[in-house]
CSV table of C-alpha atoms and ligand atoms in Angstrom, one decimal:
chain,number,residue,atom,x,y,z
T,1,MET,CA,89.4,86.4,89.2
T,2,GLN,CA,89.7,83.2,91.2
T,3,GLU,CA,93.1,82.9,90.1
T,4,GLU,CA,94.4,86.1,91.7
T,5,ARG,CA,92.7,85.1,95.0
T,6,ALA,CA,94.6,81.9,94.8
T,7,ALA,CA,97.7,83.8,94.2
T,8,VAL,CA,97.1,86.0,97.2
T,9,ALA,CA,96.3,82.9,99.4
T,10,GLU,CA,99.3,81.1,98.2
T,11,GLN,CA,101.5,84.1,99.2
T,12,GLN,CA,99.9,84.6,102.4
T,13,ALA,CA,101.0,81.0,103.2
T,14,GLY,CA,104.6,82.3,102.4
T,15,ALA,CA,104.0,85.2,104.9
T,16,GLY,CA,103.7,82.9,107.9
T,17,SER,CA,100.0,81.8,108.0
T,18,ALA,CA,99.0,78.2,107.7
T,19,PRO,CA,99.7,76.8,104.1
T,20,GLN,CA,96.6,76.6,102.0
T,21,GLN,CA,95.9,73.1,100.6
T,22,GLY,CA,95.1,72.6,97.0
T,23,VAL,CA,95.8,76.2,96.1
T,24,LYS,CA,96.7,76.5,92.4
T,25,LYS,CA,99.9,78.3,91.7
T,26,HIS,CA,98.6,81.3,89.9
T,27,HIS,CA,99.6,85.0,90.3
T,28,GLY,CA,98.0,88.3,89.3
T,29,PHE,CA,100.4,89.6,86.9
T,30,SER,CA,101.8,87.3,84.2
T,31,GLY,CA,105.3,88.3,84.6
T,32,LYS,CA,107.7,91.2,84.9
T,33,ILE,CA,106.8,93.2,82.0
T,34,GLY,CA,103.1,93.2,83.0
T,35,PHE,CA,103.8,94.3,86.5
T,36,VAL,CA,106.4,96.9,85.6
T,37,LEU,CA,103.9,98.4,82.9
T,38,ALA,CA,101.1,98.4,85.3
T,39,ALA,CA,103.0,100.0,88.1
T,40,ALA,CA,104.5,102.6,85.7
T,41,GLY,CA,100.9,103.3,84.3
T,42,SER,CA,99.9,104.0,87.8
T,43,ALA,CA,102.7,106.3,88.4
T,44,VAL,CA,102.6,108.2,85.1
T,45,GLY,CA,99.4,110.4,85.5
T,46,LEU,CA,98.2,113.8,85.7
T,47,GLY,CA,101.1,114.4,88.2
T,48,ASN,CA,103.5,114.0,85.4
T,49,LEU,CA,101.6,116.1,82.9
T,50,TRP,CA,100.3,119.0,84.9
T,51,ARG,CA,102.3,119.1,87.9
T,52,PHE,CA,105.9,118.4,87.1
T,53,PRO,CA,106.3,120.9,84.1
T,54,TYR,CA,104.8,123.8,86.3
T,55,LEU,CA,107.1,122.9,89.1
T,56,ALA,CA,110.1,122.5,86.9
T,57,ALA,CA,109.5,126.0,85.4
T,58,LYS,CA,108.8,127.5,88.8
T,59,TYR,CA,111.8,126.1,90.9
T,60,GLY,CA,114.8,126.8,88.6
T,61,GLY,CA,114.5,124.4,85.8
T,62,GLY,CA,117.5,122.1,85.5
T,63,ILE,CA,118.2,122.4,89.3
T,64,PHE,CA,114.7,121.1,90.1
T,65,ILE,CA,115.1,118.2,87.6
T,66,LEU,CA,118.4,117.2,89.1
T,67,CYS,CA,117.0,117.3,92.6
T,68,TYR,CA,114.1,115.4,91.5
T,69,ILE,CA,116.1,112.6,89.9
T,70,ILE,CA,118.5,112.4,93.0
T,71,LEU,CA,115.5,112.1,95.4
T,72,ALA,CA,113.8,109.6,93.0
T,73,ALA,CA,117.0,107.6,92.9
T,74,THR,CA,117.2,107.5,96.7
T,75,VAL,CA,114.0,108.1,98.7
T,76,GLY,CA,111.7,107.3,95.9
T,77,ILE,CA,113.0,103.9,95.0
T,78,THR,CA,113.4,102.9,98.8
T,79,LEU,CA,109.7,103.6,99.4
T,80,LEU,CA,108.8,101.9,96.1
T,81,MET,CA,110.7,98.7,97.2
T,82,LEU,CA,109.2,98.7,100.6
T,83,GLU,CA,105.6,99.1,99.4
T,84,ILE,CA,106.0,96.4,96.7
T,85,ALA,CA,107.9,94.1,99.3
T,86,ILE,CA,105.0,94.5,101.7
T,87,GLY,CA,102.5,93.7,99.2
T,88,ARG,CA,104.4,90.7,97.9
T,89,LYS,CA,105.5,89.4,101.3
T,90,THR,CA,102.1,89.3,102.9
T,91,GLY,CA,100.1,88.7,99.6
T,92,LYS,CA,97.4,91.0,100.8
T,93,GLY,CA,95.6,94.2,99.9
T,94,VAL,CA,96.3,97.1,101.8
T,95,LEU,CA,94.0,96.4,104.8
T,96,GLY,CA,95.4,93.0,105.5
T,97,ALA,CA,99.0,93.7,104.6
T,98,PHE,CA,99.8,96.0,107.5
T,99,ALA,CA,97.9,93.7,110.0
T,100,ALA,CA,99.8,90.7,108.6
T,101,LEU,CA,103.1,92.5,109.4
T,102,ASN,CA,102.1,93.6,112.9
T,103,LYS,CA,98.7,93.3,114.3
T,104,LYS,CA,99.0,96.5,116.2
T,105,PHE,CA,99.1,98.4,113.0
T,106,LYS,CA,95.9,97.3,111.5
T,107,TRP,CA,94.6,100.9,111.7
T,108,LEU,CA,97.2,101.9,109.3
T,109,GLY,CA,95.5,99.6,106.6
T,110,PHE,CA,92.3,101.7,107.2
T,111,LEU,CA,94.1,105.0,107.0
T,112,CYS,CA,95.8,103.9,103.8
T,113,LEU,CA,92.6,102.7,102.3
T,114,VAL,CA,91.0,106.3,102.9
T,115,VAL,CA,93.6,107.7,100.4
T,116,PRO,CA,92.4,106.1,97.2
T,117,VAL,CA,88.7,106.2,98.5
T,118,ILE,CA,89.3,110.0,98.5
T,119,ILE,CA,91.2,110.4,95.4
T,120,VAL,CA,89.5,108.3,92.8
T,121,PRO,CA,86.4,110.2,92.7
T,122,TYR,CA,87.9,113.5,92.0
T,123,TYR,CA,90.6,112.0,89.6
T,124,CYS,CA,87.8,110.8,87.7
T,125,VAL,CA,86.0,114.2,87.6
T,126,ILE,CA,89.3,115.6,86.2
T,127,GLY,CA,89.5,112.5,83.9
T,128,GLY,CA,86.1,113.5,82.6
T,129,TRP,CA,87.2,117.0,81.8
T,130,VAL,CA,90.1,115.5,79.6
T,131,VAL,CA,87.5,113.2,77.7
T,132,LYS,CA,85.5,116.5,77.1
T,133,TYR,CA,88.5,118.2,75.6
T,134,ILE,CA,89.4,115.1,73.4
T,135,VAL,CA,85.8,115.5,72.0
T,136,ALA,CA,86.0,119.1,71.7
T,137,PHE,CA,89.3,119.2,69.7
T,138,LEU,CA,88.4,116.4,67.5
T,139,GLY,CA,85.1,118.1,66.7
T,140,GLY,CA,86.9,121.6,66.5
T,141,ALA,CA,84.5,123.0,69.0
T,142,SER,CA,84.2,126.7,68.0
T,143,GLY,CA,84.6,128.0,71.6
T,144,LEU,CA,87.9,126.1,72.1
T,145,VAL,CA,89.5,125.7,68.6
T,146,ALA,CA,90.4,128.7,66.7
T,147,SER,CA,89.4,128.6,63.0
T,148,GLY,CA,89.8,131.2,60.3
T,149,GLY,CA,91.7,133.5,62.5
T,150,ALA,CA,89.0,134.1,65.0
T,151,ALA,CA,90.2,134.5,68.5
T,152,VAL,CA,88.8,132.2,71.2
T,153,ASP,CA,88.8,132.5,75.0
T,154,THR,CA,90.1,129.3,76.3
T,155,ASP,CA,89.6,130.5,79.9
T,156,ALA,CA,85.9,131.4,79.3
T,157,TYR,CA,85.3,128.1,77.5
T,158,PHE,CA,86.9,126.2,80.5
T,159,THR,CA,84.9,128.1,83.1
T,160,SER,CA,81.7,127.8,81.6
T,161,PHE,CA,82.1,124.1,81.0
T,162,ILE,CA,83.0,123.1,84.5
T,163,ALA,CA,80.1,125.3,85.7
T,164,ASP,CA,77.7,123.5,83.6
T,165,PRO,CA,75.4,121.4,85.8
T,166,TRP,CA,75.3,118.4,83.5
T,167,GLN,CA,78.1,118.2,80.8
T,168,PRO,CA,81.0,117.7,83.5
T,169,LEU,CA,78.9,115.0,85.1
T,170,LEU,CA,78.2,113.3,81.9
T,171,PHE,CA,82.0,113.1,81.0
T,172,PHE,CA,83.0,112.2,84.6
T,173,LEU,CA,80.3,109.2,84.3
T,174,ILE,CA,82.3,108.1,81.0
T,175,PHE,CA,85.6,108.2,82.5
T,176,ALA,CA,84.6,106.4,85.9
T,177,ALA,CA,82.8,103.8,83.8
T,178,ALA,CA,85.9,103.3,81.6
T,179,THR,CA,88.1,102.8,84.7
T,180,ILE,CA,85.7,100.4,86.3
T,181,PHE,CA,85.2,98.5,83.0
T,182,VAL,CA,89.0,97.6,82.9
T,183,VAL,CA,89.0,96.6,86.6
T,184,VAL,CA,86.2,94.4,86.2
T,185,PHE,CA,88.2,92.0,83.7
T,186,GLY,CA,90.7,91.4,86.6
T,187,VAL,CA,94.5,91.9,87.0
T,188,GLN,CA,95.8,90.0,84.0
T,189,LYS,CA,92.8,90.3,81.6
T,190,GLY,CA,92.2,93.8,82.5
T,191,ILE,CA,95.0,96.0,84.0
T,192,GLU,CA,97.8,94.2,82.7
T,193,ARG,CA,96.4,93.9,79.1
T,194,ILE,CA,95.4,97.7,78.9
T,195,SER,CA,98.7,98.7,80.3
T,196,LYS,CA,100.6,96.7,77.8
T,197,VAL,CA,98.7,98.7,75.0
T,198,LEU,CA,98.5,102.0,76.6
T,199,MET,CA,102.0,102.6,77.9
T,200,PRO,CA,103.7,102.1,74.7
T,201,LEU,CA,101.1,104.2,72.9
T,202,LEU,CA,101.7,106.8,75.6
T,203,ALA,CA,105.5,106.8,74.8
T,204,VAL,CA,104.7,107.1,71.0
T,205,ILE,CA,102.4,110.0,71.4
T,206,SER,CA,104.6,112.0,73.9
T,207,VAL,CA,107.6,111.6,71.8
T,208,ALA,CA,105.9,112.7,68.8
T,209,LEU,CA,104.5,115.7,70.3
T,210,MET,CA,107.9,116.5,71.7
T,211,VAL,CA,109.5,116.3,68.5
T,212,TYR,CA,106.7,118.4,66.8
T,213,VAL,CA,106.9,121.1,69.6
T,214,LEU,CA,110.7,121.4,69.3
T,215,CYS,CA,110.5,121.9,65.6
T,216,GLN,CA,108.6,125.2,66.2
T,217,ASP,CA,110.4,128.6,66.1
T,218,GLY,CA,111.3,129.8,69.6
T,219,ALA,CA,110.9,126.3,71.0
T,220,LEU,CA,114.6,126.1,71.7
T,221,GLU,CA,114.5,129.0,74.1
T,222,GLY,CA,112.2,127.2,76.3
T,223,VAL,CA,114.4,124.1,76.3
T,224,VAL,CA,117.3,126.3,77.3
T,225,TYR,CA,115.0,127.7,80.1
T,226,LEU,CA,113.9,124.2,81.2
T,227,PHE,CA,117.2,122.5,81.5
T,228,THR,CA,119.6,125.3,82.5
T,229,PRO,CA,120.0,125.0,86.2
T,230,ASP,CA,119.4,128.3,87.9
T,231,PHE,CA,121.3,128.0,91.1
T,232,SER,CA,120.0,131.2,92.2
T,233,GLN,CA,116.5,129.6,92.7
T,234,PHE,CA,117.8,126.6,94.6
T,235,GLY,CA,116.6,126.7,98.2
T,236,TYR,CA,114.7,124.6,100.5
T,237,GLU,CA,111.6,125.2,98.4
T,238,THR,CA,113.1,123.4,95.5
T,239,LEU,CA,113.7,120.5,97.6
T,240,LEU,CA,110.5,120.5,99.2
T,241,ALA,CA,108.7,120.8,95.8
T,242,ALA,CA,110.9,117.8,94.4
T,243,LEU,CA,110.0,115.6,97.3
T,244,GLY,CA,106.3,116.4,97.3
T,245,GLN,CA,106.1,115.8,93.6
T,246,LEU,CA,108.1,112.5,93.9
T,247,PHE,CA,105.8,111.1,96.3
T,248,TYR,CA,102.7,112.2,94.4
T,249,SER,CA,104.3,111.0,91.1
T,250,LEU,CA,105.3,107.5,92.2
T,251,SER,CA,101.8,106.6,93.5
T,252,LEU,CA,103.3,106.1,97.0
T,253,ALA,CA,101.3,106.0,100.2
T,254,MET,CA,98.0,105.0,98.6
T,255,GLY,CA,98.0,101.4,98.8
T,256,ILE,CA,98.7,100.8,95.1
T,257,MET,CA,102.1,99.6,95.2
T,258,ILE,CA,101.2,97.2,98.1
T,259,THR,CA,98.2,95.9,96.1
T,260,TYR,CA,100.2,95.6,92.8
T,261,GLY,CA,103.1,94.0,94.8
T,262,SER,CA,100.5,91.4,96.3
T,263,TYR,CA,100.0,90.2,92.6
T,264,MET,CA,103.6,90.0,91.7
T,265,LYS,CA,105.6,86.8,91.0
T,266,LYS,CA,108.2,85.7,93.6
T,267,ASP,CA,110.9,85.4,90.7
T,268,VAL,CA,110.6,89.0,89.6
T,269,SER,CA,113.2,91.2,91.0
T,270,VAL,CA,111.9,93.9,93.2
T,271,PRO,CA,115.0,96.3,93.0
T,272,LYS,CA,115.1,96.1,89.1
T,273,SER,CA,111.4,96.6,88.7
T,274,SER,CA,111.2,99.6,91.2
T,275,LEU,CA,114.2,101.3,89.3
T,276,GLN,CA,112.3,100.7,86.0
T,277,ILE,CA,109.1,102.3,87.3
T,278,ALA,CA,111.0,105.3,88.7
T,279,ILE,CA,112.9,105.9,85.5
T,280,CYS,CA,109.7,105.4,83.3
T,281,ASP,CA,108.0,108.0,85.6
T,282,SER,CA,110.7,110.5,85.6
T,283,ALA,CA,111.1,110.1,81.8
T,284,PHE,CA,107.5,110.8,81.2
T,285,ALA,CA,107.6,113.8,83.5
T,286,ILE,CA,110.7,115.4,81.6
T,287,VAL,CA,109.2,114.6,78.3
T,288,ALA,CA,105.9,116.2,79.3
T,289,ALA,CA,107.8,119.3,80.4
T,290,THR,CA,109.7,119.3,77.2
T,291,ILE,CA,106.3,119.5,75.4
T,292,ILE,CA,104.7,121.9,77.5
T,293,ILE,CA,107.3,124.5,78.3
T,294,PRO,CA,108.9,124.9,74.8
T,295,SER,CA,105.4,125.2,73.3
T,296,ILE,CA,104.6,128.0,75.6
T,297,PHE,CA,107.8,129.7,74.7
T,298,ALA,CA,107.1,129.2,71.0
T,299,PHE,CA,103.8,130.9,71.2
T,300,SER,CA,104.3,133.6,73.6
T,301,ALA,CA,105.2,137.1,72.5
T,302,SER,CA,108.2,137.3,74.8
T,303,SER,CA,110.3,135.3,77.1
T,304,ASP,CA,108.7,137.3,80.1
T,305,ALA,CA,105.2,136.5,78.7
T,306,ALA,CA,106.1,132.7,78.5
T,307,GLN,CA,107.3,132.8,82.2
T,308,ASN,CA,104.0,134.5,83.2
T,309,ALA,CA,102.1,131.9,81.6
T,310,LEU,CA,104.0,129.2,83.2
T,311,GLY,CA,103.3,130.5,86.7
T,312,THR,CA,100.0,128.8,86.5
T,313,SER,CA,99.7,125.0,87.4
T,314,GLY,CA,97.0,122.5,87.4
T,315,PRO,CA,93.7,122.7,85.7
T,316,SER,CA,94.4,126.3,84.4
T,317,LEU,CA,97.6,125.2,82.8
T,318,MET,CA,96.3,122.2,81.0
T,319,PHE,CA,92.7,123.3,80.2
T,320,VAL,CA,93.4,127.1,79.5
T,321,GLN,CA,96.9,128.0,78.8
T,322,LEU,CA,97.9,125.0,76.7
T,323,PRO,CA,94.7,124.9,74.4
T,324,ALA,CA,95.6,128.7,73.8
T,325,VAL,CA,99.1,127.5,72.9
T,326,PHE,CA,97.8,124.8,70.6
T,327,ASN,CA,95.6,127.2,68.8
T,328,ASN,CA,98.5,129.1,67.8
T,329,LEU,CA,100.5,126.1,66.4
T,330,PRO,CA,100.1,124.9,62.9
T,331,GLY,CA,97.4,121.9,63.0
T,332,GLY,CA,96.6,122.9,66.6
T,333,ARG,CA,93.4,121.1,66.5
T,334,TRP,CA,95.2,117.8,66.0
T,335,ILE,CA,97.8,118.5,68.4
T,336,GLY,CA,95.3,119.4,71.1
T,337,ALA,CA,93.4,116.1,70.3
T,338,ALA,CA,96.7,114.2,70.5
T,339,PHE,CA,97.7,115.8,73.7
T,340,PHE,CA,94.5,115.2,75.5
T,341,ILE,CA,94.5,111.6,74.3
T,342,LEU,CA,97.8,111.3,75.8
T,343,VAL,CA,96.6,112.7,79.1
T,344,PHE,CA,93.6,110.4,79.0
T,345,PHE,CA,95.7,107.3,78.8
T,346,ALA,CA,97.9,108.4,81.5
T,347,ALA,CA,95.1,109.2,83.7
T,348,LEU,CA,93.2,106.1,83.1
T,349,THR,CA,96.2,103.7,83.9
T,350,SER,CA,96.3,105.8,87.2
T,351,SER,CA,92.7,105.7,88.3
T,352,ILE,CA,92.5,102.1,87.4
T,353,SER,CA,95.4,101.4,90.0
T,354,LEU,CA,93.5,103.6,92.6
T,355,VAL,CA,90.3,101.4,92.2
T,356,GLU,CA,92.2,98.2,92.2
T,357,ALA,CA,93.5,99.1,95.6
T,358,ILE,CA,90.1,99.4,97.0
T,359,VAL,CA,88.6,96.4,95.1
T,360,ALA,CA,91.2,94.2,96.3
T,361,VAL,CA,90.2,95.0,99.9
T,362,LEU,CA,86.6,94.4,99.2
T,363,ARG,CA,87.3,91.0,97.7
T,364,GLU,CA,89.6,90.0,100.3
T,365,ASN,CA,88.2,91.2,103.4
T,366,LEU,CA,84.5,91.1,102.6
T,367,HIS,CA,84.8,88.1,100.3
T,368,LEU,CA,82.9,89.9,97.6
T,369,LYS,CA,83.1,88.9,93.9
T,370,ARG,CA,85.1,91.2,91.7
T,371,TRP,CA,82.1,92.4,89.8
T,372,LEU,CA,80.3,93.3,93.0
T,373,SER,CA,83.4,94.9,94.5
T,374,CYS,CA,83.6,97.1,91.3
T,375,LEU,CA,80.0,98.1,91.3
T,376,ILE,CA,80.3,99.3,95.0
T,377,VAL,CA,83.4,101.3,94.2
T,378,PHE,CA,81.6,102.7,91.3
T,379,GLY,CA,78.7,103.9,93.5
T,380,LEU,CA,81.3,105.4,95.8
T,381,VAL,CA,83.0,107.2,93.1
T,382,LEU,CA,79.7,108.5,91.8
T,383,VAL,CA,78.5,109.9,95.3
T,384,LEU,CA,81.9,111.6,96.0
T,385,GLY,CA,82.7,112.5,92.5
T,386,VAL,CA,79.4,114.3,92.0
T,387,LEU,CA,80.1,116.4,94.9
T,388,SER,CA,83.6,117.4,93.4
T,389,SER,CA,82.2,118.0,89.9
T,390,LEU,CA,79.3,120.1,91.2
T,391,GLY,CA,81.7,122.1,93.3
T,392,PHE,CA,82.4,124.2,90.3
T,393,GLY,CA,78.8,124.8,89.5
T,394,VAL,CA,75.7,124.5,91.7
T,395,LEU,CA,77.9,123.9,94.8
T,396,ASP,CA,80.4,126.4,94.2
T,397,GLY,CA,79.2,128.5,97.4
T,398,ILE,CA,80.9,125.6,99.3
T,399,HIS,CA,84.5,126.8,100.1
T,400,LEU,CA,86.8,126.4,103.1
T,401,GLU,CA,88.4,129.8,103.9
T,402,LEU,CA,91.7,129.1,105.4
T,403,PRO,CA,93.7,131.4,107.9
T,404,SER,CA,96.4,131.5,105.2
T,405,GLY,CA,94.0,133.3,102.9
T,406,ALA,CA,93.6,130.2,100.7
T,407,SER,CA,90.2,129.2,99.6
T,408,TYR,CA,89.3,125.6,98.9
T,409,GLY,CA,86.5,124.2,96.8
T,410,ILE,CA,85.3,120.7,97.4
T,411,LEU,CA,87.9,119.1,94.9
T,412,ASP,CA,90.7,121.1,96.4
T,413,MET,CA,89.6,119.9,99.8
T,414,PHE,CA,89.8,116.3,98.9
T,415,ASP,CA,93.0,116.9,97.2
T,416,TYR,CA,94.6,118.7,100.1
T,417,LEU,CA,93.4,116.2,102.7
T,418,ALA,CA,94.7,113.1,100.7
T,419,ASN,CA,98.0,114.5,99.3
T,420,SER,CA,99.2,116.9,102.0
T,421,ILE,CA,97.9,115.2,105.1
T,422,LEU,CA,97.0,111.7,104.9
T,423,MET,CA,99.6,110.4,102.4
T,424,PRO,CA,102.6,111.8,104.3
T,425,ILE,CA,101.2,110.4,107.6
T,426,VAL,CA,100.7,106.9,105.9
T,427,ALA,CA,104.2,107.0,104.6
T,428,ILE,CA,105.7,108.0,107.9
T,429,CYS,CA,103.9,105.2,109.8
T,430,THR,CA,104.7,102.6,107.0
T,431,CYS,CA,108.4,103.5,107.6
T,432,ILE,CA,108.0,103.2,111.3
T,433,LEU,CA,106.3,100.0,111.1
T,434,ALA,CA,109.0,98.5,108.6
T,435,GLY,CA,111.9,100.1,110.4
T,436,TYR,CA,111.1,99.6,114.0
T,437,PHE,CA,108.2,97.0,114.5
T,438,ILE,CA,108.8,94.0,112.4
T,439,ASP,CA,111.9,91.7,112.1
T,440,LYS,CA,114.6,93.8,110.5
T,441,ASN,CA,115.3,91.0,107.9
T,442,LEU,CA,111.8,90.5,106.6
T,443,ILE,CA,111.7,93.2,104.1
T,444,PRO,CA,115.3,93.4,102.8
T,445,ASP,CA,115.0,89.5,102.4
T,446,GLU,CA,111.8,89.9,100.4
T,447,ILE,CA,113.5,92.6,98.2
T,448,GLY,CA,116.3,90.3,97.7
T,449,LEU,CA,119.1,92.6,98.9
T,450,GLN,CA,122.1,90.4,98.9
T,451,LYS,CA,124.9,92.9,99.8
T,452,GLN,CA,125.3,93.9,103.5
T,453,GLY,CA,126.0,97.5,102.4
T,454,MET,CA,122.7,97.7,100.6
T,455,ARG,CA,120.9,96.2,103.5
T,456,VAL,CA,122.4,98.8,105.8
T,457,TYR,CA,121.5,101.7,103.2
T,458,PHE,CA,117.9,100.4,102.9
T,459,ARG,CA,117.6,100.2,106.9
T,460,VAL,CA,119.0,103.8,107.2
T,461,MET,CA,116.8,105.1,104.6
T,462,VAL,CA,113.5,103.5,106.1
T,463,ARG,CA,114.3,104.3,109.7
T,464,TYR,CA,115.7,107.7,109.5
T,465,ILE,CA,115.8,109.5,106.2
T,466,ALA,CA,112.6,108.8,104.5
T,467,PRO,CA,110.4,109.5,107.6
T,468,VAL,CA,112.2,112.8,108.1
T,469,CYS,CA,111.6,113.8,104.5
T,470,MET,CA,107.9,112.8,104.8
T,471,ALA,CA,107.6,114.6,108.1
T,472,ILE,CA,109.1,117.8,106.4
T,473,ILE,CA,106.4,117.4,103.8
T,474,LEU,CA,103.7,116.9,106.2
T,475,ILE,CA,104.6,120.0,108.4
T,476,SER,CA,105.2,122.2,105.5
T,477,GLY,CA,102.1,121.2,103.9
T,478,ILE,CA,100.2,122.2,107.1
T,479,VAL,CA,102.0,125.4,107.6
T,480,PHE,CA,102.0,126.6,104.1
T,481,ASN,CA,98.5,126.0,103.3
T,482,LEU,CA,96.6,126.3,106.4
T,483,ILE,CA,98.5,129.1,108.2
T,484,LEU,CA,100.7,130.8,105.7
T,485,PRO,CA,100.1,131.1,101.8
T,486,PRO,CA,101.2,128.3,99.6
T,487,LEU,CA,104.8,128.3,98.8
H,1,LIG,N1,100.9,108.9,90.2
H,1,LIG,C1,99.7,109.3,89.6
H,1,LIG,C2,99.8,110.6,89.0
H,1,LIG,O1,101.0,111.3,89.1
H,1,LIG,O2,98.8,111.3,88.6
H,1,LIG,C3,98.5,109.0,90.2
H,1,LIG,C4,98.1,110.0,91.5
H,1,LIG,C5,98.8,110.4,92.3
H,1,LIG,C6,96.9,110.0,91.5
H,1,LIG,C7,98.4,111.4,93.3
H,1,LIG,C8,96.3,110.9,92.5
H,1,LIG,C9,97.1,111.5,93.4
H,1,LIG,F1,96.5,112.3,94.3
């Protein structure tokens, strides 16, 4: 733990503050693989597994995937490189990083810190549901897993589970404790070590599940549906959905990439690592869609019924529709267990990164020990997470009714505030800071952009294209949820 701080201090020296005497040359991540796997672990999460497949199904299959890949390769990688470079250049957590670049932007650090503070608690609540489903599938829970031809109502099972006053809290506690447990061990011994184990495992389980699903009768129809570009469905909604997903999926604007960047060695290439993170994230999203969509097609009575089932996203797709699908596949109990283990690993590496973004600030700015910082974050997660969890049970009377007709429970409110409002604002302000308020060579030099063309491209992206894209997300997020019904 001391070593990471030494690394941070040493890098601060590189960012222009007085060189620190006697600081050992150590860094957070041991090298490139550790950094890329941890950052990819952060990016690959619930967003890939429950959001991407649903969006791909809704917005024209192949055409959505194509838009997503093009946007990831342009706007996505630019923002990734920018955040990683800000972290590495300043060597600071999110609170100090913006202030180190320009004192007038200290407030942006606070705003950015609020994002993981809001997200981690409810992310751990959903992580808890995932743990419950692993246990239920492994144990063959009678209300969830069909046995001997008896039909089960997966909707009723899920609804009664989340409304239970104690069970979701217990599983939430388990997930939150697992997250904190890894972070207590530090960057190299905790985060890097677990990412090096879980990311390859994630790849093995997801590819195995994909192959299994593709071998089922009727699955091919789903593959055709998923990958055939339906140009008639192409419109600004497709672009908007792809852009929103990109941002969510790459863990941008929540301080994570800045924090991880501050632990990155100077000799690791920022462009190459960013490319690898984006490829890894997109590949997982596409594999997840190739598991989920064909399995729904294989199980549904008709292609219309399959498309109806695909009309749902989020919790309901993952905890209601998919378990029903697994029940109809041979060996469904084990497929279900394997699938939820996959989701668990993906969610764990993401929540670890969210927690580390907060822990880094507590250690750096309040000079607290790592274990104490973790304890404080754990307390915070418990308080806010309990509220989100109880929002489906005891507190389900608390709802925000919007003029658009949408009604948000506590978890939805946190999600909306973080993803649709704060994150786009943070991303826009980050681009404005980097594009207009610091030396124009600072970030391109840190990234290591050699060619003049690349520097111009990066500058145009950061100054004009990325902020405009983010502004569109912000405005549409406000208009299409608060005022008009969601798209
Ligand atoms: N990128 C991760 C995911 O796709 O799940 C992590 C994450 C993104 C967590 C956005 C939370 C969030 F609101």
